[in-house]
mmCIF file of C-alpha atoms in Angstrom:
data_model
loop_
_atom_site.group_PDB
_atom_site.id
_atom_site.type_symbol
_atom_site.label_atom_id
_atom_site.label_comp_id
_atom_site.label_asym_id
_atom_site.label_seq_id
_atom_site.Cartn_x
_atom_site.Cartn_y
_atom_site.Cartn_z
ATOM 1 C CA MET A 228 -19.991 -33.107 24.948
ATOM 2 C CA ALA A 229 -19.111 -29.867 24.815
ATOM 3 C CA THR A 230 -20.500 -26.867 23.657
ATOM 4 C CA ALA A 231 -19.105 -24.940 21.090
ATOM 5 C CA THR A 232 -19.370 -20.973 21.441
ATOM 6 C CA PRO A 233 -20.946 -19.014 19.100
ATOM 7 C CA VAL A 234 -18.694 -16.735 16.923
ATOM 8 C CA LYS A 235 -19.560 -13.336 17.917
ATOM 9 C CA ILE A 236 -19.763 -10.968 14.589
ATOM 10 C CA LEU A 237 -19.032 -7.448 14.497
ATOM 11 C CA THR A 238 -20.404 -5.088 11.701
ATOM 12 C CA PRO A 239 -18.922 -1.305 11.677
ATOM 13 C CA ALA A 240 -21.043 1.539 13.056
ATOM 14 C CA LYS A 241 -23.606 2.348 10.837
ATOM 15 C CA HIS A 242 -23.476 6.292 9.875
ATOM 16 C CA LYS A 243 -26.802 8.264 9.194
ATOM 17 C CA PHE A 244 -26.456 10.930 6.872
ATOM 18 C CA GLY A 245 -30.146 11.481 6.368
ATOM 19 C CA ASN A 246 -29.463 14.884 7.906
ATOM 20 C CA VAL A 247 -26.489 16.383 6.875
ATOM 21 C CA SER A 248 -25.748 18.709 4.662
ATOM 22 C CA THR A 249 -22.903 17.717 1.561
ATOM 23 C CA VAL A 250 -20.764 20.148 0.024
ATOM 24 C CA THR A 251 -19.002 19.859 -3.682
ATOM 25 C CA LEU A 252 -15.168 20.081 -3.875
ATOM 26 C CA LEU A 253 -14.272 21.009 -7.891
ATOM 27 C CA VAL A 254 -10.714 19.059 -7.817
ATOM 28 C CA GLY A 255 -8.245 19.587 -10.558
ATOM 29 C CA LYS A 256 -8.224 21.248 -13.965
ATOM 30 C CA ASN A 257 -11.308 19.919 -15.159
ATOM 31 C CA LYS A 258 -13.149 20.525 -11.879
ATOM 32 C CA THR A 259 -14.198 17.239 -11.070
ATOM 33 C CA PRO A 260 -16.535 17.007 -8.386
ATOM 34 C CA PHE A 261 -16.876 15.259 -5.138
ATOM 35 C CA HIS A 262 -19.470 15.412 -2.991
ATOM 36 C CA VAL A 263 -18.744 14.772 0.751
ATOM 37 C CA HIS A 264 -20.815 15.431 3.987
ATOM 38 C CA MET A 265 -19.472 18.213 5.542
ATOM 39 C CA ASP A 266 -19.373 17.175 9.014
ATOM 40 C CA ARG A 267 -16.907 14.625 8.078
ATOM 41 C CA LEU A 268 -14.857 17.191 6.000
ATOM 42 C CA CYS A 269 -14.723 19.365 8.946
ATOM 43 C CA GLU A 270 -14.170 16.916 11.872
ATOM 44 C CA ALA A 271 -10.817 15.605 9.724
ATOM 45 C CA SER A 272 -9.552 18.845 8.207
ATOM 46 C CA SER A 273 -9.351 22.661 10.178
ATOM 47 C CA VAL A 274 -8.930 24.304 6.734
ATOM 48 C CA PHE A 275 -11.712 22.595 5.213
ATOM 49 C CA GLU A 276 -13.774 23.562 8.560
ATOM 50 C CA ALA A 277 -12.492 27.039 8.661
ATOM 51 C CA ALA A 278 -13.742 27.399 4.908
ATOM 52 C CA PHE A 279 -17.052 25.819 5.327
ATOM 53 C CA LEU A 280 -17.870 27.205 8.252
ATOM 54 C CA GLY A 281 -16.100 30.234 8.854
ATOM 55 C CA ASN A 282 -17.440 33.438 6.990
ATOM 56 C CA PHE A 283 -16.214 32.512 3.610
ATOM 57 C CA LYS A 284 -18.249 32.102 0.087
ATOM 58 C CA GLU A 285 -17.736 28.616 0.117
ATOM 59 C CA SER A 286 -20.061 28.750 3.416
ATOM 60 C CA SER A 287 -22.900 29.559 1.760
ATOM 61 C CA GLU A 288 -22.420 28.178 -1.602
ATOM 62 C CA LYS A 289 -21.139 24.835 -0.024
ATOM 63 C CA THR A 290 -18.888 24.768 -2.711
ATOM 64 C CA MET A 291 -14.843 24.757 -3.191
ATOM 65 C CA GLN A 292 -12.595 24.987 -5.960
ATOM 66 C CA LEU A 293 -8.939 23.034 -5.661
ATOM 67 C CA PRO A 294 -7.967 23.720 -9.140
ATOM 68 C CA GLU A 295 -4.083 22.952 -7.923
ATOM 69 C CA ASP A 296 -5.261 19.210 -6.297
ATOM 70 C CA ASP A 297 -4.993 16.181 -8.336
ATOM 71 C CA GLU A 298 -8.067 14.616 -9.263
ATOM 72 C CA GLY A 299 -6.815 10.548 -8.339
ATOM 73 C CA THR A 300 -5.211 11.805 -4.766
ATOM 74 C CA PHE A 301 -8.223 13.792 -3.456
ATOM 75 C CA GLU A 302 -10.542 10.424 -4.740
ATOM 76 C CA LEU A 303 -8.337 8.124 -2.476
ATOM 77 C CA PHE A 304 -8.482 11.058 0.583
ATOM 78 C CA VAL A 305 -12.167 11.276 0.016
ATOM 79 C CA ASP A 306 -11.749 7.134 0.736
ATOM 80 C CA TRP A 307 -10.034 7.619 3.543
ATOM 81 C CA LEU A 308 -12.753 9.967 4.856
ATOM 82 C CA TYR A 309 -15.158 7.256 4.776
ATOM 83 C CA GLY A 310 -13.043 4.276 5.305
ATOM 84 C CA GLN A 311 -10.357 5.602 7.367
ATOM 85 C CA ARG A 312 -8.029 2.930 5.544
ATOM 86 C CA TYR A 313 -5.217 3.331 2.820
ATOM 87 C CA ALA A 314 -2.729 0.700 1.569
ATOM 88 C CA MET A 315 0.021 1.072 -1.311
ATOM 89 C CA LEU A 316 0.114 -0.148 -4.176
ATOM 90 C CA PRO A 317 1.248 -3.713 -5.282
ATOM 91 C CA GLU A 318 5.291 -4.164 -6.117
ATOM 92 C CA VAL A 319 4.957 -4.675 -9.763
ATOM 93 C CA GLU A 320 7.029 -7.197 -11.325
ATOM 94 C CA LYS A 321 10.723 -6.946 -13.300
ATOM 95 C CA GLY A 322 10.497 -5.427 -16.377
ATOM 96 C CA HIS A 323 7.465 -2.724 -16.526
ATOM 97 C CA GLU A 324 8.465 0.415 -16.906
ATOM 98 C CA ASP A 325 10.375 2.282 -13.979
ATOM 99 C CA TYR A 326 7.530 5.022 -13.772
ATOM 100 C CA GLU A 327 5.235 1.749 -13.410
ATOM 101 C CA LYS A 328 7.691 0.333 -10.236
ATOM 102 C CA ASP A 329 8.232 4.081 -9.043
ATOM 103 C CA LYS A 330 4.216 5.297 -8.951
ATOM 104 C CA ARG A 331 3.575 3.210 -5.515
ATOM 105 C CA PHE A 332 6.182 5.246 -3.705
ATOM 106 C CA LEU A 333 4.862 8.369 -5.409
ATOM 107 C CA GLN A 334 1.103 8.192 -4.717
ATOM 108 C CA ALA A 335 1.812 7.918 -0.944
ATOM 109 C CA TYR A 336 3.798 10.780 -1.120
ATOM 110 C CA GLN A 337 1.247 12.951 -2.914
ATOM 111 C CA LEU A 338 -1.840 11.946 -0.673
ATOM 112 C CA PHE A 339 1.255 12.820 2.146
ATOM 113 C CA VAL A 340 1.545 16.605 0.893
ATOM 114 C CA LEU A 341 -2.175 16.711 -0.147
ATOM 115 C CA ALA A 342 -3.313 15.792 3.824
ATOM 116 C CA ASP A 343 -0.505 18.265 4.977
ATOM 117 C CA LYS A 344 -1.662 20.785 2.941
ATOM 118 C CA TYR A 345 -5.463 20.636 4.414
ATOM 119 C CA ARG A 346 -4.138 19.720 8.427
ATOM 120 C CA VAL A 347 -5.233 15.990 7.820
ATOM 121 C CA CYS A 348 -3.074 14.697 10.554
ATOM 122 C CA LYS A 349 -4.711 11.373 11.140
ATOM 123 C CA LEU A 350 -4.540 10.717 6.869
ATOM 124 C CA LYS A 351 -0.247 11.803 6.874
ATOM 125 C CA SER A 352 0.118 9.389 10.082
ATOM 126 C CA LEU A 353 -1.798 6.380 7.867
ATOM 127 C CA VAL A 354 0.655 7.064 4.937
ATOM 128 C CA ILE A 355 3.871 7.028 7.076
ATOM 129 C CA GLU A 356 2.524 4.213 8.771
ATOM 130 C CA ALA A 357 1.953 2.226 5.308
ATOM 131 C CA LEU A 358 5.243 3.413 4.008
ATOM 132 C CA PHE A 359 7.068 1.938 7.541
ATOM 133 C CA ALA A 360 5.329 -1.147 6.868
ATOM 134 C CA ASP A 361 6.218 -1.646 3.252
ATOM 135 C CA VAL A 362 10.132 -1.572 4.040
ATOM 136 C CA THR A 363 9.905 -4.984 5.542
ATOM 137 C CA MET A 364 8.339 -6.647 2.404
ATOM 138 C CA CYS A 365 9.289 -4.687 -0.506
ATOM 139 C CA LYS A 366 12.855 -3.540 -1.465
ATOM 140 C CA GLY A 367 12.074 -1.017 -4.627
ATOM 141 C CA VAL A 368 14.147 2.258 -4.253
ATOM 142 C CA PRO A 369 11.968 5.378 -4.888
ATOM 143 C CA SER A 370 13.072 7.368 -7.868
ATOM 144 C CA ASN A 371 14.708 10.253 -7.741
ATOM 145 C CA ALA A 372 11.800 12.478 -9.224
ATOM 146 C CA SER A 373 9.643 10.862 -6.559
ATOM 147 C CA VAL A 374 12.217 12.232 -3.840
ATOM 148 C CA ALA A 375 12.627 15.616 -5.354
ATOM 149 C CA TYR A 376 8.325 15.644 -5.123
ATOM 150 C CA ALA A 377 8.403 14.967 -1.956
ATOM 151 C CA TYR A 378 11.656 17.552 -0.569
ATOM 152 C CA GLU A 379 9.624 20.317 -2.666
ATOM 153 C CA HIS A 380 6.045 19.685 -0.984
ATOM 154 C CA THR A 381 7.267 19.171 2.222
ATOM 155 C CA THR A 382 9.221 21.592 5.068
ATOM 156 C CA GLN A 383 12.663 20.623 6.861
ATOM 157 C CA CYS A 384 10.435 18.916 10.122
ATOM 158 C CA SER A 385 8.375 16.548 7.976
ATOM 159 C CA GLY A 386 8.224 13.395 8.910
ATOM 160 C CA LEU A 387 8.134 12.010 4.847
ATOM 161 C CA ARG A 388 12.013 13.484 4.787
ATOM 162 C CA LYS A 389 12.744 11.973 7.893
ATOM 163 C CA TRP A 390 11.879 8.502 6.590
ATOM 164 C CA LEU A 391 12.983 8.670 2.844
ATOM 165 C CA ALA A 392 16.489 10.082 4.473
ATOM 166 C CA ASP A 393 16.613 6.801 6.254
ATOM 167 C CA TYR A 394 15.134 4.410 4.112
ATOM 168 C CA HIS A 395 18.137 5.644 1.830
ATOM 169 C CA ALA A 396 20.870 5.272 4.656
ATOM 170 C CA TRP A 397 19.515 1.817 6.049
ATOM 171 C CA ASN A 398 17.876 0.187 2.753
ATOM 172 C CA VAL A 399 19.895 1.536 -0.176
ATOM 173 C CA ARG A 400 23.304 -0.127 -1.327
ATOM 174 C CA LEU A 401 26.363 1.521 -2.183
ATOM 175 C CA GLU A 402 25.749 0.664 -6.217
ATOM 176 C CA TRP A 403 23.270 3.187 -6.375
ATOM 177 C CA TYR A 404 25.545 6.203 -4.432
ATOM 178 C CA GLU A 405 28.132 5.429 -7.299
ATOM 179 C CA LEU A 406 26.370 5.896 -10.136
ATOM 180 C CA SER A 407 26.089 9.419 -11.567
ATOM 181 C CA ASP A 408 22.993 10.246 -12.061
ATOM 182 C CA ALA A 409 22.650 9.808 -8.165
ATOM 183 C CA GLN A 410 25.243 11.906 -7.404
ATOM 184 C CA ALA A 411 24.131 14.543 -9.549
ATOM 185 C CA PHE A 412 20.685 13.927 -8.098
ATOM 186 C CA LEU A 413 22.276 15.097 -4.568
ATOM 187 C CA ARG A 414 23.762 18.006 -5.700
ATOM 188 C CA GLN A 415 20.513 19.220 -6.869
ATOM 189 C CA GLN A 416 18.903 18.607 -4.020
ATOM 190 C CA PRO A 417 21.104 20.166 -0.907
ATOM 191 C CA ASP A 418 18.223 19.275 2.198
ATOM 192 C CA PHE A 419 17.811 15.599 0.876
ATOM 193 C CA ALA A 420 21.717 15.611 1.018
ATOM 194 C CA THR A 421 22.045 17.204 4.662
ATOM 195 C CA ASP A 422 19.119 15.044 5.938
ATOM 196 C CA LEU A 423 20.927 11.940 4.548
ATOM 197 C CA SER A 424 24.397 12.699 6.224
ATOM 198 C CA VAL A 425 22.635 12.852 9.241
ATOM 199 C CA SER A 426 21.079 9.545 9.019
ATOM 200 C CA PHE A 427 24.246 8.212 8.176
ATOM 201 C CA ALA A 428 25.930 9.659 11.104
ATOM 202 C CA GLU A 429 23.529 8.126 13.522
ATOM 203 C CA ARG A 430 23.362 4.713 11.641
ATOM 204 C CA ILE A 431 27.607 5.259 12.635
ATOM 205 C CA LYS A 432 26.545 6.371 15.809
ATOM 206 C CA ARG A 433 24.511 3.509 16.962
ATOM 207 C CA GLY A 434 26.109 0.890 15.353
ATOM 208 C CA PRO A 435 25.048 -2.204 13.420
ATOM 209 C CA GLY A 436 22.610 -3.504 15.690
ATOM 210 C CA TYR A 437 20.169 -0.884 14.770
ATOM 211 C CA ASN A 438 18.076 -0.636 12.556
ATOM 212 C CA PRO A 439 14.823 1.760 12.653
ATOM 213 C CA PHE A 440 12.750 -0.122 10.300
ATOM 214 C CA LYS A 441 12.940 -3.257 13.020
ATOM 215 C CA GLY A 442 10.338 -2.946 15.745
ATOM 216 C CA ASN A 443 8.159 -0.045 16.216
ATOM 217 C CA MET A 444 8.036 3.119 14.101
ATOM 218 C CA PRO A 445 9.807 5.861 15.716
ATOM 219 C CA ASP A 446 8.549 8.587 16.886
ATOM 220 C CA LYS A 447 10.852 10.837 14.083
ATOM 221 C CA TYR A 448 8.789 9.688 11.008
ATOM 222 C CA LYS A 449 5.442 11.147 13.167
ATOM 223 C CA ASP A 450 4.981 14.519 11.429
ATOM 224 C CA SER A 451 5.424 17.076 13.176
ATOM 225 C CA ASN A 452 4.381 20.052 10.580
ATOM 226 C CA HIS A 453 1.098 21.416 12.151
ATOM 227 C CA GLU A 454 -0.122 20.519 15.829
ATOM 228 C CA GLN A 455 -2.383 16.912 16.057
ATOM 229 C CA GLU A 456 -5.466 17.124 15.922
ATOM 230 C CA THR A 457 -8.032 15.269 18.205
#
């Protein structure tokens, strides 16, 4: 009689924080405090590294005010900082308000923008990967407002912009482009309209057999705004 091979159970490595300094981040207008370990924060972000390890008052006070940031988005950042995870909100059922349907996209864009602001390249990559994987599972269309937010808070070479343009070129039906609201939106967002034209040109050039959302994620979605940190 064969002997069953015992299953090897892997447990996550435990981090010891007993002697590690913590810093306080006061986020938003309400100055919501977030207490995080300085080594983790500085390892993830060159911006925070410069602030807390450089010749700035934050270095001595171990406190930094971030009045322009959103508390909910920053909480997602801290969750990633300790858990190295991010998952988009689940798709809501039909019948919900448009805002509820779009919240999942906007949340991802806001987290990407926050990560870009503080040069957290690993988190930016994770958000883009989540958006890319989401295309095959959900059929929602980002609202004009969320697309506008993404474009207003990113630069021309942003991987998020390229993802959005390709998403609309390959996954949004013709009926959307025929809507007067959509046409007005494209006039108001010339950068998005330009990127969309490039995506459509690529779709025509590559032919009907090509879809950037099938297979491995294209390198162009991997953000190049900042040099990748190790």
